[in-house]
PDB file of C-alpha atoms and ligand atoms in Angstrom:
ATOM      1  CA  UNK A   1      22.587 -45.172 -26.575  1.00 36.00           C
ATOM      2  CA  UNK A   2      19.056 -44.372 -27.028  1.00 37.00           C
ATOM      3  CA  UNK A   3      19.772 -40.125 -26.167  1.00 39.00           C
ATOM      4  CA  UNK A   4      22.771 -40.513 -28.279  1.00 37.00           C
ATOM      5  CA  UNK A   5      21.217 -41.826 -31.257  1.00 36.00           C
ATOM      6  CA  UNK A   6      17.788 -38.934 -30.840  1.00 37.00           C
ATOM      7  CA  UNK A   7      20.944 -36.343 -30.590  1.00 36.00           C
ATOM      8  CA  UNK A   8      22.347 -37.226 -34.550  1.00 34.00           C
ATOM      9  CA  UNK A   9      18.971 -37.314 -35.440  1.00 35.00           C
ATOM     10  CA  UNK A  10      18.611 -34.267 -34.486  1.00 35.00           C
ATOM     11  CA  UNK A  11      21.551 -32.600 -35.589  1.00 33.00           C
ATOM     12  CA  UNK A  12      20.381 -34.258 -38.682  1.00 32.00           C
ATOM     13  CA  UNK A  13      17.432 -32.750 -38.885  1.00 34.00           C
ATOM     14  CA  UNK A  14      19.129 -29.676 -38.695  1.00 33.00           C
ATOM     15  CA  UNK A  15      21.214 -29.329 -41.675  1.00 33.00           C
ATOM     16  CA  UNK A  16      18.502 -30.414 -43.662  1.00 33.00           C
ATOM     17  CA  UNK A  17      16.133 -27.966 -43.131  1.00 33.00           C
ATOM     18  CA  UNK A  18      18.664 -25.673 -43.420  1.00 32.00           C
ATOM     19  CA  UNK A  19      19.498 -26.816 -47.176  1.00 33.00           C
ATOM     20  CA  UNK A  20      16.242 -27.114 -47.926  1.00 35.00           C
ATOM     21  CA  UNK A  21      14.750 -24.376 -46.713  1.00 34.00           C
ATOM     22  CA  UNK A  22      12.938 -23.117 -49.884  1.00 35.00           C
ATOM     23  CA  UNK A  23      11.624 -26.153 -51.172  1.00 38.00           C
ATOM     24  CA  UNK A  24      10.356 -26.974 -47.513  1.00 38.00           C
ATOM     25  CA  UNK A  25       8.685 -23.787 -46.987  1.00 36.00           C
ATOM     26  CA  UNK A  26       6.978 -24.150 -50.515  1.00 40.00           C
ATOM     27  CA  UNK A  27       5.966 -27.155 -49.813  1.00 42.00           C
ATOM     28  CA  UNK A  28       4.654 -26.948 -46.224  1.00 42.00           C
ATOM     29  CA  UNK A  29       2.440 -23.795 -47.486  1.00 43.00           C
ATOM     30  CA  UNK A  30       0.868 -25.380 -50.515  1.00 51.00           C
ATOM     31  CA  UNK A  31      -0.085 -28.696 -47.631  1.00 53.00           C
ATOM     32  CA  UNK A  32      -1.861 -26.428 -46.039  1.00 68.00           C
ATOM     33  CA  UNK A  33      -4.370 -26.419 -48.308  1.00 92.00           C
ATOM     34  CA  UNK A  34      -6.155 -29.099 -50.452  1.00 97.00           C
ATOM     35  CA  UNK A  35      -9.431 -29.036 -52.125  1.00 97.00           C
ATOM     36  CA  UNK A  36     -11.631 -31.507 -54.573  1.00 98.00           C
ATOM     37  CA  UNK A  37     -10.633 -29.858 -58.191  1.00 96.00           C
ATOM     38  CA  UNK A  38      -7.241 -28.739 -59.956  1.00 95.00           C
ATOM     39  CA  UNK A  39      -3.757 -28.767 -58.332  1.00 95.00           C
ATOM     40  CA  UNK A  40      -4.743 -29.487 -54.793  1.00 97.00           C
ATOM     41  CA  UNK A  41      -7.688 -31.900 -55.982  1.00 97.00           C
ATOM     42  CA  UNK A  42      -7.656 -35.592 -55.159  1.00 98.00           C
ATOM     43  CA  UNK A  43      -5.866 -36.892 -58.011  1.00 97.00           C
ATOM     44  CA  UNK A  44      -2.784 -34.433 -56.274  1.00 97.00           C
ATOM     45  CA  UNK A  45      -3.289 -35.346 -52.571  1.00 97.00           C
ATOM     46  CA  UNK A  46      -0.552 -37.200 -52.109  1.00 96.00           C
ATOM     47  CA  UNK A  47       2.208 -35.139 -52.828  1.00 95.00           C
ATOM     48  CA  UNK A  48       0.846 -31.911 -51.294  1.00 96.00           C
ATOM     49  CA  UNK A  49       2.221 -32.678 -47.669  1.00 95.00           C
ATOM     50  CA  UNK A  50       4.379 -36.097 -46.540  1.00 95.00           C
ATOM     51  CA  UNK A  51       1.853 -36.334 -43.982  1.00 96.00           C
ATOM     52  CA  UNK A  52      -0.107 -37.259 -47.169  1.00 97.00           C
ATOM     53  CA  UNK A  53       1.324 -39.830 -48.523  1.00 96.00           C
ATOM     54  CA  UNK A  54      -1.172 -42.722 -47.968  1.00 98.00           C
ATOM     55  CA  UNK A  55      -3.903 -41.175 -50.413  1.00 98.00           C
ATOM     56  CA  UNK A  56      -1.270 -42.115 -52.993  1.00 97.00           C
ATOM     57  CA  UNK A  57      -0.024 -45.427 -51.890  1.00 98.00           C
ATOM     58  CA  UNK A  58      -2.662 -46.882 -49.838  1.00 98.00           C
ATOM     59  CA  UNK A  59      -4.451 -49.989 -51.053  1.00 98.00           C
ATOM     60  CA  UNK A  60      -7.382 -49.882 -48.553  1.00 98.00           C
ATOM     61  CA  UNK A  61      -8.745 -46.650 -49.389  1.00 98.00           C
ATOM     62  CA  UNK A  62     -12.278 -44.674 -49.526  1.00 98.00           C
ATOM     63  CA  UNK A  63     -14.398 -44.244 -51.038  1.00 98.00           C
ATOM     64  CA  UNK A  64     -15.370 -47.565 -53.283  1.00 98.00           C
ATOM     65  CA  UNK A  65     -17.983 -48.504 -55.630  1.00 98.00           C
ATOM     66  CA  UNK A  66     -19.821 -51.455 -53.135  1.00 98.00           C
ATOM     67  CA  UNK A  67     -20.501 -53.791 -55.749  1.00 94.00           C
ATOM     68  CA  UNK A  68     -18.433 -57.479 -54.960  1.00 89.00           C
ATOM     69  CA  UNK A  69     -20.321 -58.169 -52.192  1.00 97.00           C
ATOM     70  CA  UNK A  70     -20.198 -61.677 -49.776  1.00 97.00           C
ATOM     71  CA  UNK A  71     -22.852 -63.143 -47.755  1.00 97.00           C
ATOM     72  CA  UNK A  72     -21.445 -62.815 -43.834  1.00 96.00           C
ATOM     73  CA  UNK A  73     -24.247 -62.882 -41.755  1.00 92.00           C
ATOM     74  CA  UNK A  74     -23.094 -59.855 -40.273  1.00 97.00           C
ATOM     75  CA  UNK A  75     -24.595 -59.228 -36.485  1.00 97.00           C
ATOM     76  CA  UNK A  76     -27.076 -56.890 -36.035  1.00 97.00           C
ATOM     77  CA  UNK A  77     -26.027 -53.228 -36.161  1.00 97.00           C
ATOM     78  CA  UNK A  78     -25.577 -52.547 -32.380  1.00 98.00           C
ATOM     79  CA  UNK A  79     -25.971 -49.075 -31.660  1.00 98.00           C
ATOM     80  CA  UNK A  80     -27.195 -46.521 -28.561  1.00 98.00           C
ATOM     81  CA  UNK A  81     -27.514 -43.238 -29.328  1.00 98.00           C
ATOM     82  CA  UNK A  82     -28.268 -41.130 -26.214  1.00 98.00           C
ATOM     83  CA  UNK A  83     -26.366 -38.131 -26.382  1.00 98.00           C
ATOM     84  CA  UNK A  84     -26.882 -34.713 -28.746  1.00 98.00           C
ATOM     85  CA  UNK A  85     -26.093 -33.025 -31.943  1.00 98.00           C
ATOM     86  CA  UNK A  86     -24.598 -29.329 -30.250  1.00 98.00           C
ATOM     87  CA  UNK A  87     -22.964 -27.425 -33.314  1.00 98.00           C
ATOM     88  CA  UNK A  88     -22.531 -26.842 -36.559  1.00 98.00           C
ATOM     89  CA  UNK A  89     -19.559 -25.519 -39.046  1.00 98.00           C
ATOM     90  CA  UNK A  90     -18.125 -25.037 -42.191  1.00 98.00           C
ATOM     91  CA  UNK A  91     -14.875 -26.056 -42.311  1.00 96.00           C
ATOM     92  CA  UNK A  92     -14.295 -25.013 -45.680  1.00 96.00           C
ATOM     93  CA  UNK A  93     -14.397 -28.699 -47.060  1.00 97.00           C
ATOM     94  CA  UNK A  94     -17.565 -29.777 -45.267  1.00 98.00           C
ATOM     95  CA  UNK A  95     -20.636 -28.899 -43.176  1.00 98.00           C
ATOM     96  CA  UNK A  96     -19.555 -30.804 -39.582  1.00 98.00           C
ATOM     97  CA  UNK A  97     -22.304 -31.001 -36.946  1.00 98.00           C
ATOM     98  CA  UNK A  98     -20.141 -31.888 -33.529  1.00 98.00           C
ATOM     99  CA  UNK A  99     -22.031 -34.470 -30.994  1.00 98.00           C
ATOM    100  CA  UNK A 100     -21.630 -34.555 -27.406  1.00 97.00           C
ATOM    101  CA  UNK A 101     -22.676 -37.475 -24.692  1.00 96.00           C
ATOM    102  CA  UNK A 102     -23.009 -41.269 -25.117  1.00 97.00           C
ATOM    103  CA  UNK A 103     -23.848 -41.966 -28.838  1.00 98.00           C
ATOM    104  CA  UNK A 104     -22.148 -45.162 -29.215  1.00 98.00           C
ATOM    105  CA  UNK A 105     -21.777 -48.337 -31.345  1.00 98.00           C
ATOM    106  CA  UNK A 106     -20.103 -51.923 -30.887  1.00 98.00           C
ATOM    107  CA  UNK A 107     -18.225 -52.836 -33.636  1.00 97.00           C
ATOM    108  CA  UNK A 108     -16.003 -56.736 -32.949  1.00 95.00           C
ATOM    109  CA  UNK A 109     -17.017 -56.268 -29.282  1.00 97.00           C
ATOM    110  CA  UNK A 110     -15.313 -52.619 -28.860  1.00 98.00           C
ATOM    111  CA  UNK A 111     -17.249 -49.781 -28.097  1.00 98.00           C
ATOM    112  CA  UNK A 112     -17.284 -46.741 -30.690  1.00 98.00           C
ATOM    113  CA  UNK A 113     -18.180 -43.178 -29.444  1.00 98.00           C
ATOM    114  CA  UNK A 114     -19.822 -40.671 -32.040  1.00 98.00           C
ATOM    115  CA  UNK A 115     -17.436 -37.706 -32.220  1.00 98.00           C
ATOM    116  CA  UNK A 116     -19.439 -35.789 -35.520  1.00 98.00           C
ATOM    117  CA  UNK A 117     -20.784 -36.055 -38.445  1.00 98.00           C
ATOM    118  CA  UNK A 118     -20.456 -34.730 -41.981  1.00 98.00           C
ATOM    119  CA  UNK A 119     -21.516 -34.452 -45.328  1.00 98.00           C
ATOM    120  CA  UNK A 120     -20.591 -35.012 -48.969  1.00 98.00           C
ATOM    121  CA  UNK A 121     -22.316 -34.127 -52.226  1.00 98.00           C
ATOM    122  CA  UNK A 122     -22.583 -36.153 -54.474  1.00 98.00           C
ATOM    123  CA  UNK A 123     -22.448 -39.404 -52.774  1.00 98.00           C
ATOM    124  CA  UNK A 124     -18.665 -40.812 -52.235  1.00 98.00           C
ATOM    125  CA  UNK A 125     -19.382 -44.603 -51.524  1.00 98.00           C
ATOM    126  CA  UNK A 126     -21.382 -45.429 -54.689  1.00 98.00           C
ATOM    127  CA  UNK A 127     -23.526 -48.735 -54.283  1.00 98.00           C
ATOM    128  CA  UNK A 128     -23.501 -51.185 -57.351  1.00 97.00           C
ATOM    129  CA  UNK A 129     -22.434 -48.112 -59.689  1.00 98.00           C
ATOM    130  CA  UNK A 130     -24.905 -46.028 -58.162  1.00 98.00           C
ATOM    131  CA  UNK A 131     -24.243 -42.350 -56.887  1.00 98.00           C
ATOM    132  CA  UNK A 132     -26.557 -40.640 -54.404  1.00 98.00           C
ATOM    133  CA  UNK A 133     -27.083 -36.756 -54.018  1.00 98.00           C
ATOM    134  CA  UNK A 134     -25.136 -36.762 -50.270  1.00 98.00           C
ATOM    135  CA  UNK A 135     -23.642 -39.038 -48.036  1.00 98.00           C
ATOM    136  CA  UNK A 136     -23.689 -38.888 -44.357  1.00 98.00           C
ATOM    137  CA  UNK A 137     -20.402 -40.342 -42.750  1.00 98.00           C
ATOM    138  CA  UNK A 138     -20.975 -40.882 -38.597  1.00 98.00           C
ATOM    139  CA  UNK A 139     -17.715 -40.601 -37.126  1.00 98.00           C
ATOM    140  CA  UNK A 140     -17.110 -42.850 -34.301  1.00 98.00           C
ATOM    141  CA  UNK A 141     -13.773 -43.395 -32.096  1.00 98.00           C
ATOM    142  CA  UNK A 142     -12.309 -46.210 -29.709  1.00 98.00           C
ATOM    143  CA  UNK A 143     -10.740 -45.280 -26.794  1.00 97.00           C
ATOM    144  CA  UNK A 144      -6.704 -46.267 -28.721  1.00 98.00           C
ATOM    145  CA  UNK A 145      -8.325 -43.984 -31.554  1.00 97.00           C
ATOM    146  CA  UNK A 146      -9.487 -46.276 -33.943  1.00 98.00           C
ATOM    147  CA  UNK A 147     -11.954 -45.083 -36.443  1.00 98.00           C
ATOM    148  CA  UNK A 148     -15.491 -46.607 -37.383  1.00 98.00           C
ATOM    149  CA  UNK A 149     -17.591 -44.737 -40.052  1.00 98.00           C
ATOM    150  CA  UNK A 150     -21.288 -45.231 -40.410  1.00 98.00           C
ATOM    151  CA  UNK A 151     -21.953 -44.055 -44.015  1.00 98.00           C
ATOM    152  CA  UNK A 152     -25.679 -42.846 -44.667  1.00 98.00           C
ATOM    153  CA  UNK A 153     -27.008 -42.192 -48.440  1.00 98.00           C
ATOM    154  CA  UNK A 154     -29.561 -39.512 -48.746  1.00 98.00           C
ATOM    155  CA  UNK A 155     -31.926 -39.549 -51.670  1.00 98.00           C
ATOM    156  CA  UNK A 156     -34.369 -36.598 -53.134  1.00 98.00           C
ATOM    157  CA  UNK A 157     -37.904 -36.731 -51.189  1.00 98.00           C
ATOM    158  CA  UNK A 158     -39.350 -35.333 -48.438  1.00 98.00           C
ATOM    159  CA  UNK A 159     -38.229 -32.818 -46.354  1.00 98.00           C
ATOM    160  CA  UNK A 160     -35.662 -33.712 -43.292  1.00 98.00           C
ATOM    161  CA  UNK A 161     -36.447 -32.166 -39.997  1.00 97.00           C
ATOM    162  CA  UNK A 162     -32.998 -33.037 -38.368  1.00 97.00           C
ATOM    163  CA  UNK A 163     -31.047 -31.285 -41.491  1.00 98.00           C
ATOM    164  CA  UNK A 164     -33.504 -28.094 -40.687  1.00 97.00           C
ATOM    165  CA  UNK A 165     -32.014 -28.164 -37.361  1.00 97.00           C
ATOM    166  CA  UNK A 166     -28.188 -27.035 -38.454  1.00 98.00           C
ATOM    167  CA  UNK A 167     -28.635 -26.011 -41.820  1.00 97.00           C
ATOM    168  CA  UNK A 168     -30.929 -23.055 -40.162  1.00 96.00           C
ATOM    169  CA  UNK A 169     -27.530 -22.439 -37.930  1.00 97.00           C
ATOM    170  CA  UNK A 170     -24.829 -22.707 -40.095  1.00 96.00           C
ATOM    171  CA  UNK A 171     -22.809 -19.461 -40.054  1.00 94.00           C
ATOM    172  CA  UNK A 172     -21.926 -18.106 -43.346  1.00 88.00           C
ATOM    173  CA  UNK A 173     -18.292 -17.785 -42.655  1.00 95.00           C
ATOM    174  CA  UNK A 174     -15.730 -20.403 -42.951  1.00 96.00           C
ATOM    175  CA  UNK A 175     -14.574 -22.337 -39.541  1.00 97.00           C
ATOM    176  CA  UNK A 176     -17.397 -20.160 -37.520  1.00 98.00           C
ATOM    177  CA  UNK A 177     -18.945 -22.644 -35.195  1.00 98.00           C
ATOM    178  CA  UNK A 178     -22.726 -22.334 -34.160  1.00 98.00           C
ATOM    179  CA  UNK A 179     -23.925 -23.604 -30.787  1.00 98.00           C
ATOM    180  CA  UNK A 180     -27.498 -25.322 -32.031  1.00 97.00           C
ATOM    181  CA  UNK A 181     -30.450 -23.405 -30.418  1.00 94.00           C
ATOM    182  CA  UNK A 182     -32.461 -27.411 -30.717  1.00 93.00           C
ATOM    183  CA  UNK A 183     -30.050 -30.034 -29.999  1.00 95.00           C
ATOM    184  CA  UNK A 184     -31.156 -33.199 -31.664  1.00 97.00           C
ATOM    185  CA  UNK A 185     -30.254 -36.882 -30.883  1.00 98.00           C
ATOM    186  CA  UNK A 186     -28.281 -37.779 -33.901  1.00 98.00           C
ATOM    187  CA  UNK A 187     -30.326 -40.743 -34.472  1.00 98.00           C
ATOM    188  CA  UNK A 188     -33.107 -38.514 -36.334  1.00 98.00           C
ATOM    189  CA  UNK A 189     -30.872 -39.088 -39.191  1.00 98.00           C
ATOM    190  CA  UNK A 190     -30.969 -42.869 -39.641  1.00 98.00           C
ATOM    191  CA  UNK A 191     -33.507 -44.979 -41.542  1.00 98.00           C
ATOM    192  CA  UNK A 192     -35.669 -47.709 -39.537  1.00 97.00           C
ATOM    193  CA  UNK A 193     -33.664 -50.031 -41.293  1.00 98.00           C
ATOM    194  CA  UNK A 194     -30.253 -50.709 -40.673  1.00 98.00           C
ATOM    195  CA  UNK A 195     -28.933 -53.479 -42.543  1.00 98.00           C
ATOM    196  CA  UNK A 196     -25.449 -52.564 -43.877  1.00 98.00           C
ATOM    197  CA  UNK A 197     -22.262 -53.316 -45.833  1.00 98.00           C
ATOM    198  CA  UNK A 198     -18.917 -53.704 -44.099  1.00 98.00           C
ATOM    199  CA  UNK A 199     -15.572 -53.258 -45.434  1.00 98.00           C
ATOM    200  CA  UNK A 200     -12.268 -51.924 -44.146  1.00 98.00           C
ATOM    201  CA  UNK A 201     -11.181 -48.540 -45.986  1.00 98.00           C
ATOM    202  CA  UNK A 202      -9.723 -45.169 -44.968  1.00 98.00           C
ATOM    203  CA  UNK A 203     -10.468 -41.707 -44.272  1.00 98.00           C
ATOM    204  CA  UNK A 204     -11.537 -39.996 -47.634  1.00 98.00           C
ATOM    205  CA  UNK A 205      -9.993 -36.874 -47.170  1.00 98.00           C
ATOM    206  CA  UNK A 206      -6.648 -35.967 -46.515  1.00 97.00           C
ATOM    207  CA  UNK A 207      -4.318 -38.123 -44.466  1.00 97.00           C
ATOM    208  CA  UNK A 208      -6.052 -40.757 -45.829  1.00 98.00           C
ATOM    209  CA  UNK A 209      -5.630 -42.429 -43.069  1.00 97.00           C
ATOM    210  CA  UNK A 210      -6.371 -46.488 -43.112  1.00 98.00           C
ATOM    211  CA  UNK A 211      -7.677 -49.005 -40.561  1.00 98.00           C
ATOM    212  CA  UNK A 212     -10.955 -47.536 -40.598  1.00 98.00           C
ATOM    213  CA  UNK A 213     -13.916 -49.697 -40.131  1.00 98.00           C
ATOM    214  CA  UNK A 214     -16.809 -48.879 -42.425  1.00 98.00           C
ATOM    215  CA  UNK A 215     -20.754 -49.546 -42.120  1.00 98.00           C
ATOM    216  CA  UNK A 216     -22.650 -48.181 -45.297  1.00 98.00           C
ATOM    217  CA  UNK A 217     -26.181 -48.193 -44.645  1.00 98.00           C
ATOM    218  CA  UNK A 218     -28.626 -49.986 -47.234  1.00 98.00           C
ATOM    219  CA  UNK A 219     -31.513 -47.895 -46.639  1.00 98.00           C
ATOM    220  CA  UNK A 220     -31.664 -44.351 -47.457  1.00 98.00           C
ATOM    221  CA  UNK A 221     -32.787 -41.340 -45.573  1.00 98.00           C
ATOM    222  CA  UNK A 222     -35.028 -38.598 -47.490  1.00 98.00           C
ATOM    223  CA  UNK A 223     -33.882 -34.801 -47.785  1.00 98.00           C
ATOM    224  CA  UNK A 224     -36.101 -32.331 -49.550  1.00 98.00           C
ATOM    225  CA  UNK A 225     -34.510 -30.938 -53.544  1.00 98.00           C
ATOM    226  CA  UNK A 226     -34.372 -27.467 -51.498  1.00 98.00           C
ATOM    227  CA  UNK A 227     -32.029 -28.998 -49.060  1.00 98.00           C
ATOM    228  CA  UNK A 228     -30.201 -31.160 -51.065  1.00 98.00           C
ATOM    229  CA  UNK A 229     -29.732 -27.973 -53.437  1.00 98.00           C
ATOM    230  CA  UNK A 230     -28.888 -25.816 -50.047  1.00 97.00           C
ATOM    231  CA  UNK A 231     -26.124 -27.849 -48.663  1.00 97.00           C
ATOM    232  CA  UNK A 232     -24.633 -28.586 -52.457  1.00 97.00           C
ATOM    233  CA  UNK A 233     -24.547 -24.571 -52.707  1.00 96.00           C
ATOM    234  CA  UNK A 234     -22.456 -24.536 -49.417  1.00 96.00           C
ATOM    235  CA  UNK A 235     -20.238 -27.441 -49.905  1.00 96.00           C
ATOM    236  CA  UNK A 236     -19.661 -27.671 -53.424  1.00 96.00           C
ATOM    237  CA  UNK A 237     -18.638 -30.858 -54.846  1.00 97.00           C
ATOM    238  CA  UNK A 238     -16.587 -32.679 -52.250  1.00 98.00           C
ATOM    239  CA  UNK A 239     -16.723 -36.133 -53.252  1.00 98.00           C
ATOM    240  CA  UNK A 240     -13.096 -37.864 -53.617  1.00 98.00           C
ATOM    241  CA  UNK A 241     -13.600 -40.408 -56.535  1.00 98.00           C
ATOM    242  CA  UNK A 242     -14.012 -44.249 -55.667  1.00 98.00           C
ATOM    243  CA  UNK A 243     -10.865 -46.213 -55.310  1.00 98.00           C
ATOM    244  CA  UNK A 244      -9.361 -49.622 -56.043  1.00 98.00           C
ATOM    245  CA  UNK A 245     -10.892 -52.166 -54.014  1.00 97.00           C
ATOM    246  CA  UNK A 246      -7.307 -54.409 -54.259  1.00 97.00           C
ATOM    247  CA  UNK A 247      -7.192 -57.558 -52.048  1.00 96.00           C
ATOM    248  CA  UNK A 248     -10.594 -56.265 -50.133  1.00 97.00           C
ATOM    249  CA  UNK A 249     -13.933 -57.693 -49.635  1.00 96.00           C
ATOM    250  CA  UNK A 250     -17.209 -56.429 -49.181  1.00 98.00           C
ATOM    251  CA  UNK A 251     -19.539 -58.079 -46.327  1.00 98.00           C
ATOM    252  CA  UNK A 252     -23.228 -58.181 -45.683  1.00 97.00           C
TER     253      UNK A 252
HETATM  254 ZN1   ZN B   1     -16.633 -37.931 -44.943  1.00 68.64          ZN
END
């Protein structure tokens, strides 16, 4: 019953890609491609690919403006970083420094491995209204896939020695990745302090993707106005705009 039922589907399938061909083929080559301004810009997501189609109906999505917040008495941020930062691209929507080895964090009892991390300027979390120059988002993954974000906000100050490390890398061209000549533990970007907001949102760029468990940082991390200005000349603006918190809370 099962086979028979996968064979209309199928033949289903079929007949309407045939009829559709066109349309499909339009559409499949404008989802290739979205970006943070005009027809492909966030407001548009949604209807550039079906694969999209949670960055228009979601109701847990990211970013959000953390202002509702609720005493939890949230447990202390349990994380072991070990491993190394190892390269660093341009993926045409972001600078993405991949991580290797055991960098991991314990979020509800699971364990969380560090896959990369990323940047956005300006800020895409904003904290009571407030926008930052960048935001660091940690990118951390359970063993069923599940998705925990660490979200770091950088303010103008001294210069960072760990951003020195890829920036000084980074290839020029688009989705060229650079092994890093000094690997760094990725822990040289995090404050002392690591207090931190919780909240459940999504990915912020296309799918969209919810379930994600985020951890905003309280404290900020410094980054000179030259790098700041460096890494807003290679990314552009690639902030999505905050979005409805709905039925969630914020924790702390
Ligand atoms: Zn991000």
């Amino acid at each position: 019953m099962k086979r028979l039922i996968t064979a209309v589907a199928a033949a289903g399938l079929l007949l309407g890609s045939g009829a559709l061909a066109s349309d499909h083929e339009h559409k499949e080559h404008k989802g290739g491609h979205w970006s943070y301004s005009g027809d492909t810009g966030p407001a548009h997501w949604g209807e550039l690919k079906d694969e999209f189609f949670m960055c228009k109906e979601g109701k847990n999505q990211s970013p959000i403006d953390i202002s509702r917040v609720i005493d939890a008495k949230l447990p202390k941020m349990d994380i072991t970083y070990s491993g190394n930062a190892v390269s660093v691209v341009n993926n045409g929507h972001t600078i993405k420094v991949n991580t290797e080895g055991s960098n991991v964090i314990i979020v509800d009892g699971v364990k969380f491995t560090l896959k990369q991390f990323h940047f956005h300027t300006p800020s895409e979390n904003l904290i009571k209204g407030e926008s930052f120059p960048m935001e660091a988002h940690f990118v951390h993954l359970d063993k069923d896939n599940n998705i925990a974000v660490i979200g770091i906000m950088f303010v103008e100050g001294k210069r960072n020695p760990a951003i020195d490390k890829f920036l000084s890398k980074l290839s020029s061209k688009v989705n060229e990745e650079k092994k890093l000549s000094e690997m760094f533990n990725p822990g040289e970007l995090f404050p002392k302090q690591l207090d931190y907001y919780r909240f459940n949102g999504s990915l912020t760029t296309p799918p969209c993707t919810e379930g994600v468990r985020w951890l905003v940082l309280k404290a900020t991390v410094e980054a000179s106005k030259e790098q700041l200005d460096k890494m807003r000349k290679i990314m552009g603006k690639n902030n999505r705009p905050v979005q409805p918190l709905n039925a969630r809370c914020v924790l702390q």
